[in-house]
Amino acid sequence: MTQTIDGQPPASVDLSSCDREPIHILGAVQGFGFLLAVSPDWIVARASANASEWLGRPVEAMLGLPLDELIDSEAIHVLRGHLQTLRGPDAVDRVFGVRLLLDQPLFDVALHLSGGSIVIEAEPSAPEHLSAGNLVRSMVTRLQQTAGFEPLCREAARQMRALTGFDRVMVYRFAQDGSGEVVAEAVRSGLDRYLGLHYPASDIPKQARALYERNWLRIIADVDAPGAAVVPARDPDGAPLDLSLSTLRTVSPIHLEYLRNMGVAASLSVSILRNGRLWGLFACHHMEPRHISLERRTGAELFGQMFSWILESREREVEAAQEGRSREIHTRLMSALASGGTSLEELSGFLDELSGIVPCDGIGLWVNGEVTLQGATPTAEEFAGLVRFLNRTAASRPYAIDEIGRVHEPGQDFTERAAGMLAIPVSRTPRDFLVFFRSEVSRTVTWAGNPEKPAIPGPNGVRLTPRKSFEAWREVVHGRSLPWAEVELRTAEALRVTLLEVILRLTDSAEKERKGAQERQELLIAELNHRVRNILNLIRGVVTQSRSSELSGEEFAALVGSRIQALARAHDQITTSNWGPGSLRNLILLEAGAYLGDKADRLVLEGGDVLLEPQAFSTMALVVHEMMTNSAKYGALCDRHGRVDIRWERDALDYLVLHWRESGGPTVRAPKRRGFGTTIIERSIPYELQGTAEIRYELTGVEARFSLPPVYLRAAPPVSASPVKREQPAVPLQLTGTVLVVEDNMIIALEAEEVLTALGAGTVDMAASTRDALRLIEASPPDRALLDVNLGSETSIAVARRLVELGIPYAFATGYGESFRIPADLGTVPVVKKPYDADALRRAFAV
C-alpha cells in the first residue's frame, strides 16, 4: 500500500536536490557587516539592507548615487588602488583599518569583482594588532617539524584552534564519492569527540564543495542571527548578485538547521586544496555565537593555504618514492623485454616482475585469446567474461575500479579473490589486456548517524531535512578492494605506453635499433678515448711538474702518489653521480679524512652545501689537497693546538667565495721557492675556471681566498629538518586531567600546552581572555590552571578568584619579575617567571 502524507500522494524526494540549491545567490549577507555593489564608474547599484546602520542614509537613497557621496574620497582612493591589484577571476583583496566616514570608527574591507559589479564588503575593525604573516610563519614552522600524516594534521588542527579560539577544530578529508572523514581534531574538554567519524556526501553538497575551491574561507558568526537582504534583489536584466566570493554571504537555511541540530552556534571553514582541487576543510565549531575579525580570518586563510602546500608537498614526496620504486622495476622489465626480443605472447614469463610495478594480489594476462593467471584472480572462464566486459571500455587508457561486482554482475561471484582491478590495454587489434587484481578488504566505517536513513520531505520543499542524530553508526563494507591511487594509475599508463613502444619496436624496428646501437657504441668509444687522453695528459703534467732535485725517489713517489690519489678521490665522487656535479662539503671532508686521519676533526666548516660541476670539482680537489698537505706539514695542522676554519658563501655576483684561515700553529713564513704545489694553489682556479685565488702568509697562520664563477655551481638539494626532540622531566611528577592555560600570546600558549602535555596532562584548554576562561571553567572545570597575569587590556585576577571559589589549584605566569604583587585576598600562589620551562611548571604545580 502506498503511504500518503496529509491525504496527498508522497512527493518524490530527489536526493540530489541539495546539490542544486543556488547557495551562491541567496541574496543576503550576515549582519556583522554591510555590502555595497558599484558599477565600473563607481555608482551604487546595490546595497545590503543594513548599510544604513553604518552609512546613515536609507538604502533606497543610496542607490544610483556616486560612491563618493556616501564615503570619504580618501577611502575611495585606497579602494581603487587595491582594486588595481586584483588578478584572476576569483581574486579577493582586503584592506584593514579604512576610515570610510570622517569621525567614524575604522572598517576592514574586502573587495572582489562579481560580473560587472565591484563588490565592497565592510565590517568594523577589531581592536587587535595582529601580524598575520609573522604569526602564520611561526605556525608553519611548527607544522614543518612534524613527521607523518597524522601528526601533521593533528598539529594543524591544534594551531588553527589556537588562532581562531573556536571550541572545536577538525581536519575533514573528502573521499572520491564526496563523503568525508574527520582525520584530526582539537576540541575543548567537555565536548563530544568526532575524530574518525564519516559523513555522507549530502552533508556538504556538490555545489558547496565547488564554492570551497573558489573561496578559501567562510564564517557563520551566529546561526540564529537574521540576514540583511541585498537591495535590489535583481538588476535591470533580472539577474541576482553572485556572492560566490563574498566574505559576508549568508548560507543555506538547510545548513543552518544542520548546525543547530549539532548544537553549533557559530562555524568557520577554511579550504584545504591539493592541485587546485578540494582535498578537505578545517571545520571549526563554537557552541556560542562567535565572530572573529577579518584580519584574524585572513590569517586563518593564509594558514590554510600554507598547510595545503605542505600537505601537497609531502604527499608528492611519498608518491615520488613509490613511482621511483615502480619505475626501477619497470625499467628492468622493459630492458629485459627489449634486449631479449620478447614478443607479447611471451610476456607471461614476466608476471613476477609485472606484479612488482603496481601493488596487487593477483595478475592476469590475455593475449590472442590465451589466458595466464597468477595469484588471487578469477578463474580462466571468469576472466574471459571479464575481458568481454573490458572490450566495451576505452582502448586508449587503463580502467580501474575497486568494486568489480558493481559494474560487472558476474564479478560478485569472485569478490573474495578479486574485488578490484586495474586493466591495461596493451594492443589495439586484437584487444589484449594486462590486469592487476586486488582482493576484498572488508572494513568497518563509523558514520556520524545512519547515512542511509529514510528521506523525509522537510519545510523547505522536496529536499532532505537535515538529520538530527549524529550518534556513531557502524557499517561493515563488503565487496570492495583498496582503491587505486592516482600514482598507481600514472604508473599503469606509463606501463601501457612502454609496452606499446616495445611491441612496435620489436615488430618493425629491429634493424634500425641495431644500427643505432652501433652508432652509440662508436660515440661511446670516441668519448672514452677523449677522456682517457685527458686523464693521461693530466697525470703526465703532475709527474713532470712535481720533479725536484731536493726530493729523494721515495719522497717524489709519495708526492706524486698523493696528488694522483686526490684526483682519484674526486673522480670517484663525480662518477658516483654519473659524471654529474659533486658536493663541496663532501670533497673537503673526504680529503681531510683521507689525508689527515685523526687530525680531520680540527677542521671547522661553515656554509651551506653547494655542488660543483665536474671540471671545477677536479680542480678544487687538487687545490684543497695542496692546502691540506701544506697545513699538515708546515701550518696549523702540524701542531696539536692548531685548527683550520673553512667558510664559504655566495657574493653579490653569485660567485662562490671560499675563505681558508689557519690558527694555533707555528709562526708562518712565506716559502722561498715556488714549487708545483704553490702553482696549483695560485694559478689553477684562475687558469682553469676563470676565478680568483689569493694566499697570504700571515705570522699567525695562512689565510687564503678563492672564488668560482656561478657557471660551475649548482644548488645542493635541501636537507629535511628533523623534529625537535624535547627532553622529558627528570622529576617523576605526573599531571592528570585537564589544565586550563590563560594566555593572550598564542605562541606562548602553545609552548605551555606542549610542556604540560609532556608532564602528563590529559587535556590542555586555552583561553586568551577573562571571558573565554570563565566560560570554559563554567562549562567544564579544569583540574588546575596556569594564568598569565597580563592579558592585554585586562588581567587574570578575576579568573584566579573564581578558581579559589571552586577550590581549583593554579599558578600565575608573569614577565614582570619581582615587581608583580599578588592581591592579598588570594593568599599564597605559586608564580613562574617568563620564560619558563618544564622544571618551573613542575615546581609550581608540586606546591
Short mmCIF file of C-alpha atoms in Angstrom, two decimals, residues 473-831:
data_model
loop_
_atom_site.label_atom_id
_atom_site.label_comp_id
_atom_site.label_asym_id
_atom_site.label_seq_id
_atom_site.Cartn_x
_atom_site.Cartn_y
_atom_site.Cartn_z
CA TRP A 473 26.61 4.28 13.34
CA ARG A 474 28.86 1.48 12.16
CA GLU A 475 28.65 -0.09 8.73
CA VAL A 476 30.67 -3.08 7.51
CA VAL A 477 31.64 -2.60 3.85
CA HIS A 478 31.98 -5.76 1.73
CA GLY A 479 32.81 -6.43 -1.89
CA ARG A 480 35.46 -3.73 -2.33
CA SER A 481 39.22 -3.70 -2.51
CA LEU A 482 41.65 -1.00 -1.54
CA PRO A 483 41.17 1.88 -4.01
CA TRP A 484 43.66 2.51 -6.79
CA ALA A 485 45.69 5.64 -6.08
CA GLU A 486 46.47 8.32 -8.66
CA VAL A 487 50.15 7.42 -8.59
CA GLU A 488 49.24 3.81 -9.45
CA LEU A 489 47.11 4.98 -12.37
CA ARG A 490 50.01 7.06 -13.68
CA THR A 491 52.32 4.07 -13.33
CA ALA A 492 49.83 1.90 -15.23
CA GLU A 493 49.59 4.44 -18.05
CA ALA A 494 53.38 4.62 -18.31
CA LEU A 495 53.49 0.82 -18.47
CA ARG A 496 50.83 0.79 -21.22
CA VAL A 497 52.75 3.28 -23.34
CA THR A 498 56.04 1.46 -22.83
CA LEU A 499 54.55 -1.93 -23.75
CA LEU A 500 53.14 -0.48 -26.95
CA GLU A 501 56.51 1.06 -27.76
CA VAL A 502 58.23 -2.27 -27.15
CA ILE A 503 55.76 -4.10 -29.38
CA LEU A 504 56.26 -1.61 -32.20
CA ARG A 505 59.99 -1.69 -31.81
CA LEU A 506 60.09 -5.48 -31.91
CA THR A 507 57.86 -5.75 -34.98
CA ASP A 508 59.38 -3.28 -37.43
CA SER A 509 62.44 -1.61 -35.85
CA ALA A 510 64.98 -4.39 -35.16
CA GLU A 511 67.43 -3.35 -37.90
CA LYS A 512 67.12 0.32 -37.02
CA GLU A 513 67.84 -0.50 -33.37
CA ARG A 514 70.96 -2.47 -34.26
CA LYS A 515 72.23 0.37 -36.39
CA GLY A 516 71.53 2.88 -33.62
CA ALA A 517 73.33 0.67 -31.11
CA GLN A 518 76.40 0.55 -33.34
CA GLU A 519 76.43 4.34 -33.67
CA ARG A 520 76.06 4.73 -29.90
CA GLN A 521 78.95 2.32 -29.34
CA GLU A 522 81.20 4.28 -31.69
CA LEU A 523 80.27 7.51 -29.95
CA LEU A 524 80.96 5.95 -26.55
CA ILE A 525 84.37 4.70 -27.69
CA ALA A 526 85.26 8.17 -29.01
CA GLU A 527 84.14 9.80 -25.75
CA LEU A 528 86.05 7.25 -23.70
CA ASN A 529 89.17 7.80 -25.80
CA HIS A 530 88.89 11.57 -25.28
CA ARG A 531 88.54 11.24 -21.50
CA VAL A 532 91.37 8.72 -21.17
CA ARG A 533 93.72 11.01 -23.12
CA ASN A 534 92.79 13.96 -20.90
CA ILE A 535 93.47 11.93 -17.76
CA LEU A 536 96.83 10.69 -19.08
CA ASN A 537 97.87 14.23 -20.03
CA LEU A 538 96.89 15.48 -16.54
CA ILE A 539 98.87 12.72 -14.82
CA ARG A 540 101.88 13.39 -17.06
CA GLY A 541 101.74 17.07 -16.07
CA VAL A 542 101.55 16.20 -12.37
CA VAL A 543 104.57 13.89 -12.65
CA THR A 544 106.61 16.38 -14.69
CA GLN A 545 105.87 19.40 -12.52
CA SER A 546 106.46 17.53 -9.26
CA ARG A 547 110.13 16.77 -10.11
CA SER A 548 112.66 18.37 -7.78
CA SER A 549 116.35 17.79 -7.16
CA GLU A 550 115.70 18.20 -3.43
CA LEU A 551 113.42 15.13 -3.28
CA SER A 552 114.58 11.56 -2.91
CA GLY A 553 113.00 8.86 -5.04
CA GLU A 554 110.70 7.77 -2.22
CA GLU A 555 109.66 11.35 -1.46
CA PHE A 556 108.98 12.03 -5.13
CA ALA A 557 106.87 8.86 -5.44
CA ALA A 558 104.92 9.73 -2.29
CA LEU A 559 104.27 13.30 -3.51
CA VAL A 560 103.10 12.23 -6.96
CA GLY A 561 101.05 9.40 -5.46
CA SER A 562 99.23 11.71 -3.06
CA ARG A 563 98.32 14.15 -5.84
CA ILE A 564 97.08 11.41 -8.15
CA GLN A 565 95.12 9.92 -5.24
CA ALA A 566 93.44 13.28 -4.67
CA LEU A 567 92.38 13.30 -8.32
CA ALA A 568 91.13 9.71 -7.98
CA ARG A 569 89.00 10.57 -4.96
CA ALA A 570 87.47 13.50 -6.84
CA HIS A 571 86.87 11.31 -9.89
CA ASP A 572 85.13 8.69 -7.73
CA GLN A 573 82.70 11.28 -6.39
CA ILE A 574 81.95 12.57 -9.91
CA THR A 575 81.38 9.14 -11.42
CA THR A 576 79.15 8.14 -8.49
CA SER A 577 76.69 10.79 -9.68
CA ASN A 578 77.00 9.74 -13.37
CA TRP A 579 79.56 12.43 -14.13
CA GLY A 580 77.32 15.00 -12.51
CA PRO A 581 78.13 17.77 -10.02
CA GLY A 582 79.72 16.87 -6.67
CA SER A 583 79.36 18.24 -3.15
CA LEU A 584 81.96 20.80 -2.00
CA ARG A 585 81.45 19.84 1.65
CA ASN A 586 81.95 16.15 0.88
CA LEU A 587 85.06 16.96 -1.14
CA ILE A 588 86.66 18.78 1.81
CA LEU A 589 85.61 16.12 4.33
CA LEU A 590 86.84 13.27 2.12
CA GLU A 591 90.18 14.93 1.54
CA ALA A 592 90.54 15.69 5.24
CA GLY A 593 89.66 12.16 6.27
CA ALA A 594 91.88 10.51 3.68
CA TYR A 595 94.97 12.62 4.22
CA LEU A 596 94.82 13.99 7.76
CA GLY A 597 93.38 10.96 9.60
CA ASP A 598 92.70 11.81 13.24
CA LYS A 599 93.57 15.46 12.58
CA ALA A 600 90.50 15.87 10.41
CA ASP A 601 88.30 16.85 13.35
CA ARG A 602 90.33 20.04 13.74
CA LEU A 603 88.71 21.42 10.60
CA VAL A 604 85.74 23.74 11.19
CA LEU A 605 83.43 24.04 8.16
CA GLU A 606 80.83 26.79 7.79
CA GLY A 607 78.49 27.27 4.85
CA GLY A 608 75.51 25.70 3.12
CA ASP A 609 76.47 22.90 0.79
CA VAL A 610 76.93 23.64 -2.91
CA LEU A 611 77.52 21.34 -5.90
CA LEU A 612 80.48 21.85 -8.26
CA GLU A 613 80.44 20.85 -11.92
CA PRO A 614 82.92 18.05 -12.76
CA GLN A 615 85.61 20.37 -14.23
CA ALA A 616 85.53 22.65 -11.18
CA PHE A 617 85.34 19.66 -8.83
CA SER A 618 88.61 18.15 -10.11
CA THR A 619 90.40 21.49 -9.95
CA MET A 620 89.18 22.21 -6.42
CA ALA A 621 90.23 18.70 -5.38
CA LEU A 622 93.86 19.48 -6.24
CA VAL A 623 93.72 22.92 -4.56
CA VAL A 624 92.19 21.54 -1.35
CA HIS A 625 94.69 18.68 -1.34
CA GLU A 626 97.66 21.06 -1.58
CA MET A 627 96.25 23.32 1.15
CA MET A 628 95.71 20.32 3.43
CA THR A 629 99.18 18.97 2.71
CA ASN A 630 100.90 22.27 3.44
CA SER A 631 98.90 22.78 6.63
CA ALA A 632 99.73 19.29 7.89
CA LYS A 633 103.44 19.67 7.08
CA TYR A 634 104.18 23.29 7.93
CA GLY A 635 100.99 25.01 9.13
CA ALA A 636 98.30 24.82 11.79
CA LEU A 637 97.61 21.09 11.47
CA CYS A 638 101.22 20.15 12.27
CA ASP A 639 100.67 21.47 15.79
CA ARG A 640 98.32 19.68 18.16
CA HIS A 641 96.71 23.02 19.13
CA GLY A 642 96.16 24.25 15.58
CA ARG A 643 92.92 24.39 13.62
CA VAL A 644 91.68 25.35 10.18
CA ASP A 645 88.47 27.33 9.61
CA ILE A 646 86.95 26.95 6.13
CA ARG A 647 83.99 29.17 5.32
CA TRP A 648 82.17 29.75 2.03
CA GLU A 649 79.25 31.86 0.77
CA ARG A 650 77.85 33.44 -2.40
CA ASP A 651 78.77 37.08 -3.11
CA ALA A 652 76.67 39.77 -4.80
CA LEU A 653 77.59 38.41 -8.27
CA ASP A 654 76.64 34.86 -7.19
CA TYR A 655 80.28 33.76 -7.19
CA LEU A 656 81.23 31.11 -4.63
CA VAL A 657 83.82 32.62 -2.27
CA LEU A 658 85.80 30.21 -0.06
CA HIS A 659 87.87 31.52 2.88
CA TRP A 660 90.68 29.42 4.39
CA ARG A 661 92.10 30.55 7.75
CA GLU A 662 94.66 28.72 9.89
CA SER A 663 95.33 29.48 13.56
CA GLY A 664 97.09 27.99 16.58
CA GLY A 665 100.04 26.64 14.61
CA PRO A 666 103.70 27.65 14.38
CA THR A 667 104.85 31.04 13.12
CA VAL A 668 104.36 31.24 9.36
CA ARG A 669 106.94 32.37 6.83
CA ALA A 670 106.41 32.76 3.10
CA PRO A 671 108.13 29.98 1.07
CA LYS A 672 111.45 30.91 -0.53
CA ARG A 673 110.84 28.60 -3.52
CA ARG A 674 107.61 28.39 -5.50
CA GLY A 675 107.01 24.73 -6.20
CA PHE A 676 104.32 22.95 -8.20
CA GLY A 677 102.02 22.82 -5.15
CA THR A 678 102.09 26.61 -4.79
CA THR A 679 101.48 26.92 -8.54
CA ILE A 680 98.39 24.69 -8.27
CA ILE A 681 97.03 26.81 -5.42
CA GLU A 682 97.64 30.19 -7.06
CA ARG A 683 97.04 29.52 -10.75
CA SER A 684 94.75 26.53 -11.33
CA ILE A 685 91.47 28.24 -10.39
CA PRO A 686 92.19 31.46 -12.40
CA TYR A 687 93.51 29.48 -15.40
CA GLU A 688 91.06 26.55 -15.48
CA LEU A 689 87.91 28.19 -14.13
CA GLN A 690 88.40 31.96 -14.66
CA GLY A 691 88.07 32.50 -10.92
CA THR A 692 90.47 34.10 -8.42
CA ALA A 693 92.97 32.77 -5.88
CA GLU A 694 94.78 34.74 -3.17
CA ILE A 695 97.05 33.36 -0.43
CA ARG A 696 98.66 35.35 2.39
CA TYR A 697 101.32 34.07 4.79
CA GLU A 698 100.39 35.89 8.00
CA LEU A 699 102.53 35.27 11.10
CA THR A 700 99.54 33.80 12.95
CA GLY A 701 98.57 31.42 10.14
CA VAL A 702 97.98 31.07 6.41
CA GLU A 703 94.92 32.80 5.02
CA ALA A 704 93.53 32.22 1.53
CA ARG A 705 90.57 33.32 -0.55
CA PHE A 706 89.25 31.52 -3.64
CA SER A 707 86.30 32.43 -5.86
CA LEU A 708 84.49 30.33 -8.50
CA PRO A 709 82.13 31.69 -11.21
CA PRO A 710 78.44 30.73 -10.96
CA VAL A 711 78.62 28.74 -14.22
CA TYR A 712 80.38 25.94 -12.30
CA LEU A 713 77.91 25.92 -9.38
CA ARG A 714 74.62 24.22 -8.68
CA ALA A 715 72.33 24.39 -5.67
CA ALA A 716 72.54 21.39 -3.37
CA PRO A 717 69.27 19.58 -2.57
CA PRO A 718 67.74 20.74 0.74
CA VAL A 719 68.26 18.63 3.85
CA SER A 720 64.96 17.99 5.63
CA ALA A 721 64.84 19.25 9.21
CA SER A 722 64.37 16.68 11.95
CA PRO A 723 61.64 17.25 14.51
CA VAL A 724 62.82 18.95 17.66
CA LYS A 725 63.11 16.42 20.47
CA ARG A 726 62.16 17.71 23.85
CA GLU A 727 63.62 16.25 26.97
CA GLN A 728 61.20 14.65 29.42
CA PRO A 729 61.10 15.86 33.01
CA ALA A 730 63.63 14.24 35.29
CA VAL A 731 61.42 14.51 38.37
CA PRO A 732 58.63 11.93 38.25
CA LEU A 733 55.72 14.40 38.60
CA GLN A 734 52.69 13.29 36.58
CA LEU A 735 49.84 15.71 35.95
CA THR A 736 46.43 14.28 35.24
CA GLY A 737 43.13 15.56 33.96
CA THR A 738 42.59 18.97 32.38
CA VAL A 739 44.83 22.04 32.69
CA LEU A 740 43.50 25.48 31.73
CA VAL A 741 46.08 27.86 30.22
CA VAL A 742 45.03 31.52 30.18
CA GLU A 743 47.49 33.33 27.90
CA ASP A 744 46.89 36.03 25.28
CA ASN A 745 50.05 35.20 23.30
CA MET A 746 49.23 32.21 21.11
CA ILE A 747 52.83 31.00 20.68
CA ILE A 748 53.46 31.04 24.45
CA ALA A 749 50.16 29.22 24.98
CA LEU A 750 51.18 26.51 22.52
CA GLU A 751 54.55 26.14 24.26
CA ALA A 752 52.79 25.76 27.59
CA GLU A 753 50.47 23.15 26.09
CA GLU A 754 53.41 21.08 24.86
CA VAL A 755 55.17 21.21 28.24
CA LEU A 756 52.03 20.37 30.21
CA THR A 757 51.20 17.50 27.86
CA ALA A 758 54.73 16.16 28.37
CA LEU A 759 54.15 16.36 32.13
CA GLY A 760 51.13 14.09 31.72
CA ALA A 761 48.14 16.42 31.35
CA GLY A 762 45.30 14.64 29.57
CA THR A 763 43.78 17.79 28.04
CA VAL A 764 45.00 21.39 27.83
CA ASP A 765 42.33 24.06 27.23
CA MET A 766 43.47 27.53 26.15
CA ALA A 767 41.81 30.89 26.62
CA ALA A 768 43.06 34.32 25.54
CA SER A 769 40.72 36.46 27.63
CA THR A 770 38.99 36.52 31.01
CA ARG A 771 35.61 35.98 29.35
CA ASP A 772 36.77 32.88 27.46
CA ALA A 773 38.47 31.49 30.57
CA LEU A 774 35.38 31.91 32.78
CA ARG A 775 33.22 30.34 30.10
CA LEU A 776 35.50 27.28 29.92
CA ILE A 777 35.54 26.98 33.71
CA GLU A 778 31.75 27.02 33.91
CA ALA A 779 31.39 24.56 31.02
CA SER A 780 33.95 22.06 32.33
CA PRO A 781 36.02 22.96 35.45
CA PRO A 782 39.72 22.10 34.99
CA ASP A 783 41.85 20.20 37.49
CA ARG A 784 44.40 23.04 37.66
CA ALA A 785 45.25 26.23 35.77
CA LEU A 786 48.17 28.40 34.62
CA LEU A 787 47.25 32.11 34.42
CA ASP A 788 49.16 34.82 32.57
CA VAL A 789 48.86 37.92 34.75
CA ASN A 790 48.62 40.49 31.93
CA LEU A 791 46.03 39.76 29.21
CA GLY A 792 46.50 42.93 27.20
CA SER A 793 43.74 45.27 28.34
CA GLU A 794 42.86 43.17 31.41
CA THR A 795 44.35 40.85 34.00
CA SER A 796 43.54 37.29 35.01
CA ILE A 797 42.80 38.18 38.66
CA ALA A 798 39.06 37.61 38.16
CA VAL A 799 39.81 34.12 36.85
CA ALA A 800 42.03 33.43 39.86
CA ARG A 801 39.27 34.46 42.27
CA ARG A 802 36.82 32.11 40.54
CA LEU A 803 39.32 29.26 40.78
CA VAL A 804 39.72 29.97 44.50
CA GLU A 805 35.95 29.77 44.94
CA LEU A 806 35.92 26.35 43.25
CA GLY A 807 38.98 25.10 45.13
CA ILE A 808 40.98 24.55 41.92
CA PRO A 809 44.78 24.89 42.29
CA TYR A 810 46.51 27.31 39.95
CA ALA A 811 49.73 29.22 39.34
CA PHE A 812 50.50 32.66 37.90
CA ALA A 813 52.89 33.20 34.97
CA THR A 814 54.36 36.66 34.60
CA GLY A 815 57.00 38.61 32.77
CA TYR A 816 57.06 41.36 35.42
CA GLY A 817 59.66 39.59 37.54
CA GLU A 818 59.79 40.57 41.20
CA SER A 819 57.54 43.64 40.69
CA PHE A 820 54.35 41.57 40.50
CA ARG A 821 52.34 41.61 43.73
CA ILE A 822 49.62 39.06 44.37
CA PRO A 823 46.41 40.58 45.76
CA ALA A 824 46.12 39.89 49.47
CA ASP A 825 42.76 38.11 49.19
CA LEU A 826 44.32 35.39 47.01
CA GLY A 827 46.82 34.36 49.66
CA THR A 828 49.97 32.49 48.66
CA VAL A 829 50.04 31.49 44.99
CA PRO A 830 52.92 29.88 43.06
CA VAL A 831 54.43 32.25 40.48
#
